[in-house]
Structure formats: C-alpha cells, structure tokens
XYZ file of C-alpha atoms in Angstrom:
377
model
C -20.979 -30.892 -25.832
C -21.316 -30.604 -22.087
C -18.692 -28.534 -20.277
C -17.125 -30.133 -17.186
C -18.680 -27.342 -15.114
C -22.057 -27.722 -16.753
C -21.826 -24.363 -18.534
C -22.339 -25.459 -22.129
C -25.795 -23.860 -22.164
C -24.195 -20.466 -21.473
C -21.895 -20.859 -24.470
C -24.832 -21.983 -26.617
C -26.575 -18.658 -25.933
C -23.728 -16.718 -27.575
C -22.968 -16.563 -31.261
C -19.487 -17.157 -32.612
C -18.543 -13.475 -32.777
C -19.692 -12.886 -29.197
C -17.615 -15.832 -28.025
C -14.528 -14.648 -29.859
C -14.937 -11.069 -28.694
C -15.482 -12.161 -25.092
C -12.457 -14.431 -25.186
C -10.230 -11.665 -26.566
C -11.565 -9.155 -24.040
C -10.829 -11.401 -21.062
C -7.381 -12.337 -22.355
C -6.625 -8.675 -23.087
C -7.429 -7.715 -19.495
C -5.434 -10.625 -18.139
C -2.385 -9.736 -20.220
C -2.608 -5.981 -19.621
C -0.380 -6.172 -16.559
C 2.465 -6.805 -19.027
C 1.998 -3.269 -20.372
C 3.292 -1.721 -17.175
C 6.164 -4.188 -16.936
C 7.175 -3.586 -20.562
C 7.051 0.169 -20.002
C 9.076 -0.078 -16.811
C 11.638 -2.240 -18.632
C 11.928 0.243 -21.516
C 12.540 3.102 -19.075
C 15.050 1.072 -17.090
C 16.945 0.327 -20.312
C 16.872 4.031 -21.158
C 15.088 3.578 -24.483
C 13.130 6.885 -24.449
C 16.325 8.793 -23.577
C 18.248 6.879 -26.274
C 15.685 7.844 -28.909
C 15.928 11.447 -27.755
C 19.727 11.441 -28.051
C 19.432 9.968 -31.536
C 17.256 12.837 -32.678
C 13.891 11.336 -31.793
C 14.027 8.265 -34.012
C 16.141 5.148 -34.501
C 16.193 1.657 -35.962
C 16.464 -1.386 -33.724
C 20.174 -1.573 -34.488
C 20.587 2.044 -33.471
C 18.731 1.464 -30.225
C 20.761 -1.644 -29.508
C 24.021 0.276 -29.892
C 22.853 3.337 -27.971
C 21.558 1.343 -24.993
C 24.585 -0.968 -24.904
C 22.547 -4.165 -25.108
C 24.117 -7.413 -26.291
C 23.470 -8.182 -29.994
C 21.753 -11.434 -29.015
C 18.897 -9.350 -27.553
C 18.006 -7.755 -30.895
C 15.033 -10.009 -31.750
C 13.661 -9.607 -28.210
C 14.091 -5.850 -28.375
C 11.999 -5.906 -31.542
C 9.193 -7.665 -29.664
C 9.376 -5.266 -26.714
C 9.226 -2.231 -29.014
C 6.398 -3.737 -31.042
C 4.310 -4.229 -27.904
C 4.905 -0.672 -26.737
C 4.201 0.697 -30.195
C 0.837 -1.080 -30.377
C 0.122 0.372 -26.905
C 0.867 3.896 -28.171
C 4.042 4.592 -26.188
C 6.212 4.707 -29.305
C 5.383 5.191 -32.990
C 6.940 3.742 -36.141
C 7.949 4.787 -39.620
C 9.692 2.904 -42.407
C 13.437 3.257 -43.039
C 14.377 3.338 -46.718
C 17.619 1.396 -46.325
C 17.956 -1.783 -44.336
C 20.749 -1.714 -41.776
C 23.164 -4.657 -42.115
C 23.462 -4.825 -38.331
C 19.784 -5.666 -38.080
C 19.796 -8.822 -40.185
C 19.223 -11.011 -37.120
C 15.714 -9.601 -36.852
C 12.795 -9.921 -39.210
C 13.766 -8.369 -42.552
C 10.742 -6.076 -42.736
C 10.955 -5.075 -39.087
C 14.678 -4.366 -39.386
C 13.737 -1.402 -41.605
C 11.353 0.007 -39.016
C 12.252 3.309 -37.405
C 10.915 3.880 -33.890
C 9.995 7.396 -32.835
C 8.974 9.184 -29.662
C 5.339 10.117 -29.018
C 3.967 12.797 -26.655
C 3.667 10.030 -24.043
C 7.233 8.717 -24.327
C 8.654 12.255 -24.438
C 7.523 12.537 -20.812
C 9.868 9.644 -20.024
C 13.006 11.343 -21.327
C 15.698 12.367 -18.848
C 14.856 14.335 -15.745
C 11.792 16.107 -17.108
C 9.024 17.135 -14.691
C 7.006 13.949 -14.929
C 6.167 11.675 -12.040
C 5.810 8.847 -14.541
C 9.549 8.330 -14.775
C 9.966 8.369 -11.000
C 7.202 5.832 -10.553
C 8.449 3.502 -13.269
C 12.028 3.534 -12.034
C 11.124 3.016 -8.375
C 13.588 0.343 -7.240
C 10.858 -1.114 -5.051
C 7.969 -1.843 -7.450
C 6.492 -4.308 -4.982
C 5.468 -1.390 -2.767
C 3.343 -0.012 -5.580
C 1.351 -2.604 -7.446
C 2.519 -6.098 -6.513
C 0.385 -5.826 -3.373
C -2.652 -6.162 -5.620
C -1.825 -9.839 -6.019
C -3.320 -10.013 -2.516
C -6.527 -8.227 -3.511
C -8.751 -11.318 -3.388
C -7.240 -12.316 -0.050
C -7.941 -8.820 1.291
C -11.569 -8.906 0.119
C -12.069 -12.242 1.904
C -10.549 -10.894 5.119
C -12.956 -9.915 7.906
C -11.337 -6.517 8.300
C -8.710 -7.500 10.824
C -5.886 -7.164 8.327
C -6.549 -3.446 7.901
C -5.686 -1.874 4.555
C -4.431 -3.813 1.568
C -1.187 -1.862 1.916
C -0.851 -3.078 5.503
C -1.566 -6.672 4.519
C 1.323 -6.484 2.042
C 3.802 -4.317 3.927
C 2.918 -4.450 7.605
C 2.126 -0.721 7.891
C -1.089 1.096 7.042
C 0.058 3.573 4.407
C 2.996 4.706 2.242
C 3.657 7.517 4.728
C 4.038 5.020 7.563
C 6.453 2.992 5.444
C 8.381 6.154 4.586
C 9.021 6.762 8.296
C 10.947 3.505 8.636
C 12.358 3.037 5.118
C 14.690 5.825 3.983
C 14.970 4.578 0.385
C 11.223 4.366 0.007
C 10.851 7.813 1.592
C 13.235 9.344 -0.956
C 11.451 7.648 -3.847
C 8.033 8.732 -2.589
C 9.117 12.345 -2.135
C 10.810 12.388 -5.545
C 7.628 11.142 -7.227
C 5.459 13.684 -5.360
C 7.742 16.598 -6.263
C 7.932 15.496 -9.904
C 4.165 15.116 -10.203
C 3.512 18.473 -8.539
C 6.032 20.242 -10.795
C 4.425 18.722 -13.876
C 0.826 19.501 -12.872
C 1.577 23.055 -11.732
C 3.413 23.769 -14.985
C 0.313 22.677 -16.920
C -2.001 24.739 -14.702
C 0.065 27.905 -14.737
C 0.755 27.881 -18.477
C -2.984 27.666 -19.267
C -6.279 29.064 -18.095
C -6.073 26.972 -14.937
C -3.836 29.663 -13.518
C -6.848 31.974 -13.376
C -7.928 30.326 -10.107
C -4.984 32.044 -8.391
C -5.412 35.417 -10.061
C -6.394 38.214 -7.694
C -5.467 36.326 -4.529
C -3.335 38.006 -1.880
C -2.532 34.956 0.251
C -2.739 31.176 0.035
C -1.979 28.202 2.282
C -0.922 24.940 0.626
C -2.313 22.427 3.123
C -0.369 19.168 3.190
C 1.969 20.816 0.708
C 5.018 18.674 1.431
C 8.230 20.251 0.204
C 6.369 23.253 -1.216
C 6.716 22.597 -4.961
C 3.180 23.796 -5.726
C 3.374 26.865 -3.492
C 6.734 27.893 -4.938
C 5.342 27.616 -8.477
C 2.314 29.741 -7.534
C 4.446 32.356 -5.751
C 6.765 32.710 -8.726
C 3.886 32.995 -11.188
C 1.978 35.430 -8.956
C 4.506 37.410 -6.869
C 1.690 39.325 -5.120
C 0.363 36.134 -3.531
C 1.883 35.371 -0.143
C 2.204 31.576 -0.084
C 2.501 29.403 3.003
C 3.077 25.659 3.129
C 1.604 23.709 6.028
C 2.497 20.097 6.748
C 3.593 17.853 9.604
C 6.813 18.674 11.435
C 8.732 15.671 10.051
C 7.939 16.857 6.520
C 8.579 20.565 7.043
C 11.908 19.890 8.763
C 13.283 18.328 5.550
C 11.799 20.814 3.082
C 14.284 22.970 1.126
C 13.630 26.571 2.153
C 14.749 29.096 -0.460
C 12.770 31.961 1.021
C 10.095 32.014 -1.684
C 7.382 30.611 0.601
C 6.843 30.313 4.338
C 6.708 26.891 6.014
C 4.468 26.171 8.988
C 4.269 22.896 10.908
C 0.812 21.829 11.989
C -2.064 19.357 11.920
C -4.784 20.248 9.413
C -7.391 18.531 11.578
C -6.738 21.042 14.329
C -5.827 24.302 12.626
C -5.236 25.912 9.226
C -3.418 29.279 9.083
C -5.556 32.232 7.956
C -5.375 33.095 4.252
C -7.600 34.229 1.422
C -7.483 30.730 -0.073
C -6.450 27.246 0.945
C -5.031 24.798 -1.568
C -4.981 20.997 -1.673
C -3.240 18.909 -4.304
C -3.936 15.172 -4.110
C -4.534 15.337 -0.367
C -8.253 14.884 0.253
C -8.425 11.663 -1.753
C -6.267 10.100 0.974
C -8.972 10.647 3.597
C -12.477 9.300 4.193
C -15.668 11.361 4.053
C -15.761 12.321 7.720
C -12.094 13.344 7.797
C -12.495 15.488 4.668
C -15.412 17.284 6.305
C -13.286 18.000 9.401
C -10.368 19.278 7.304
C -12.569 21.556 5.210
C -14.302 22.898 8.323
C -10.888 24.089 9.507
C -10.374 25.703 6.093
C -13.702 27.508 6.334
C -12.548 29.052 9.603
C -9.312 30.160 7.952
C -10.687 31.948 4.872
C -12.862 35.064 4.441
C -16.278 35.215 2.794
C -16.768 34.609 -0.903
C -17.291 38.335 -1.488
C -13.822 38.894 0.002
C -12.306 36.304 -2.337
C -12.324 33.381 0.083
C -12.223 29.907 -1.429
C -10.687 26.443 -1.286
C -8.824 25.217 -4.368
C -8.575 21.450 -4.825
C -6.616 19.486 -7.433
C -7.997 15.959 -7.537
C -9.830 13.379 -9.594
C -13.546 13.901 -10.121
C -14.618 10.540 -11.503
C -16.659 11.047 -14.663
C -15.221 14.480 -15.466
C -12.549 15.098 -18.086
C -11.984 14.107 -21.731
C -14.416 11.493 -23.022
C -11.957 8.731 -23.838
C -11.277 5.300 -22.429
C -7.760 6.132 -21.221
C -9.048 8.902 -18.941
C -12.006 6.867 -17.708
C -9.888 3.826 -16.904
C -7.156 5.925 -15.272
C -9.703 7.510 -12.941
C -11.261 4.265 -11.762
C -7.962 2.371 -11.530
C -6.457 5.278 -9.590
C -9.420 4.891 -7.269
C -8.610 1.203 -6.842
C -5.024 2.134 -6.042
C -6.219 4.612 -3.402
C -8.476 1.877 -2.029
C -5.309 0.081 -0.916
C -4.695 2.810 1.683
C -8.400 3.484 2.463
C -8.369 6.520 0.180
C -10.960 7.250 -2.499
C -11.385 9.077 -5.800
C -14.852 10.626 -5.742
C -17.658 11.316 -8.169
C -19.174 14.800 -8.191
C -22.082 13.934 -5.899
C -19.627 12.592 -3.298
C -17.601 15.800 -3.395
C -20.797 17.866 -3.190
C -21.918 16.091 -0.026
C -18.557 16.770 1.641
C -18.647 20.459 0.706
C -22.183 20.958 2.010
C -21.535 19.117 5.275
C -18.412 21.233 5.829
C -20.550 24.384 5.567
C -19.720 25.564 2.049
C -22.395 26.922 -0.266
C -21.125 26.412 -3.800
C -18.374 24.883 -5.948
C -17.089 24.877 -9.509
C -15.334 22.012 -11.319
C -12.938 22.780 -14.174
C -11.867 19.500 -15.850
C -8.751 20.688 -17.699
C -6.063 18.441 -16.199
C -6.589 15.213 -18.115
C -7.818 12.669 -15.601
C -7.854 15.312 -12.829
C -9.853 18.500 -12.279
C -9.569 21.836 -10.513
C -12.322 22.311 -7.926
C -13.055 25.730 -6.438
C -15.165 25.591 -3.262
C -16.819 28.756 -1.958
C -18.062 29.634 1.552
C-alpha cells in the first residue's frame, strides 16, 4: 500500500520487529518530556518528603493522607507513582494487607507500597541537592520551555542571538538575574545547592586528594563561596580566596572562612598555588577559555612548586559506562548551547589547555556525569 508521502518502500525494507521497535523508540523519545513534568509534580506535592516522614515507604492511601490530596485524586496518584516507579525514581514492594481506604484504586495496586530510592532520597527536604531547587523553580519556563523554540532558533540567521535570548529577551541567565530578583534568588539557590552537593562528594572521597598539599587556592567565578568554604574547612592549611564580579561578591555571606575579591577573570586572577573552576568554563567559548586560563597561568607557580588549575566540569565520553550518564552529558551540552556554552570532549579540552600554554593534564572521572580535571603548567 502506497503511503501518502510515497514512503511505503522505506517501510517495506524493514521487518515487523524493526518497525515496532522504531515506533516505540520514537514514541518513547516524544513522551520523555513527561518524565520531567511528572518528577516536578511529585516534588511540588511533597511526595518524596512524605515518604521520608512515613519511614521511607507508604501505600497510596498513606501518601494521599500525608500530602493532603483530595480522595478523588487517588487513581491519578496511582498513575503518577507508577510512571515514576518505572522511571526508577521510586521503587515498590507488596503490602500484605489491603487498606480499605484504597478501594477506589485497582485492587492489586492498592496493596503496593512505594519506597524511596537513592535518587528520590536526594529530593527529600532541604538536603544539599540542586535537583530539588531546579524542580521547584517557580519559573520553569526559564529553564526548559525555551526549547520549544529550538527549531525556530536553528532556522534563524543568527540575528536572534542565543536561544535563551530568543525566549527571554536577554542573552543569558545572569543577564536575566540582574533584572529579575525572583529568578536571581532561584538561580543562586540552585548554584549553592549544587556546589554543596558536589563538594561533599569530592571531599568525602579520593577526589579531595587534588587539594591535599596546597597552601593557597583561588576559586575563580566562585559566586557565594560555597566551594571555597568547603575546601577551607576540610583543609585548614589552604588559604582560600573567592573571586567574582562586584555585584556577586557584594551579596556573598562573609563568615571569615575565605577571602572575597572582586575582579574580572579576563583581566586578572589573584596569585595562588592553584586556581579552581566549578562549572564556569563550560559557559564560555574556546577563545574565551584560552584567555581565562592564560590569566591563571600567570597567577600560579610552576608544576614543581605545586602549581595547577583544578576544573570541575563535564568531559563528554568520560564517566560510568551507562546510558543515564551518556545522555545527561549530551543533553547538558544542549542546555548549555542555549546560552552559547558548551560541554567538551577530551580533545576539545586538550586544545584549550595547550593554546593557553599548559603542558599536561589529568582527568579523574569520579563525579558521575562530571569529572575533575587537573591542568599543569
């Protein structure tokens, strides 16, 4: 049978299983945007926190009561939890006794007990995870809804600027933060939460070895100083300085643990044995990264004297060999594309390091989808 677009010959070349697999794969990708919305909904309803308060597990009826939802929502809650369980956010076990309050749902599902997983435990309360901050951002349109304009942006001749600008009228999140106080607070909260989480992981494991033996360090673009404070407390002998723009430094909480310095990293980096970047260089293009690292090279001593640059960022292709890590890296890169940023493969990092005058580097992929990069003069 001829297809209206004349494509029947393409379908004829595929066997039944290929057709079915291809159809499922396309539909799966198309529907995957519902994963993030379901997860955001569950966090907004407080379901992970409710499970935690109930001892880590609960039936649908228990969740309904704990979250204060109307009983009429029980069958829909079952469907939400089922979707997030299949996606690995929650897990299930069977309850021996059926709860009378759950009779509105499916009889077998009413006996299901939902439990927290390592992933959903990160969504409980005020723990140090940026995931909660991102999911509960009251302005989700500033994050991912702009990607509904992705095709339009690709067809643009370049005059619209970044995808972020096409959607919001300003080039980057930092520009929006200057004029939108609510967005600024949400952005800073997410950055602090993510930094606290990542630094806790680094400093509790062998990643902390990259700071061992240092006497001084400058956290370049360090924001409110969360990373530098964590390093200083873990290694009291390391004098830590945070450098960022004046409008950032002026709002940073100063508890005396680290020193704050206002400045432009394109023009000057304070002298130290090491410079540190966490999720900074992926915001800049190749040429800008070279300029920034050239300033760092001027600021640090030779390798024999312990000089180095420490970078926390994605190295595409490095990390655990599983689909979640691989997809997170490349989708994070697409997100950074919206502000003209980029997540780089190793050969792209290497080219930057060599052009900036450095001689060697070492990648330690121990941070899930991110890595620790040490760059030596």
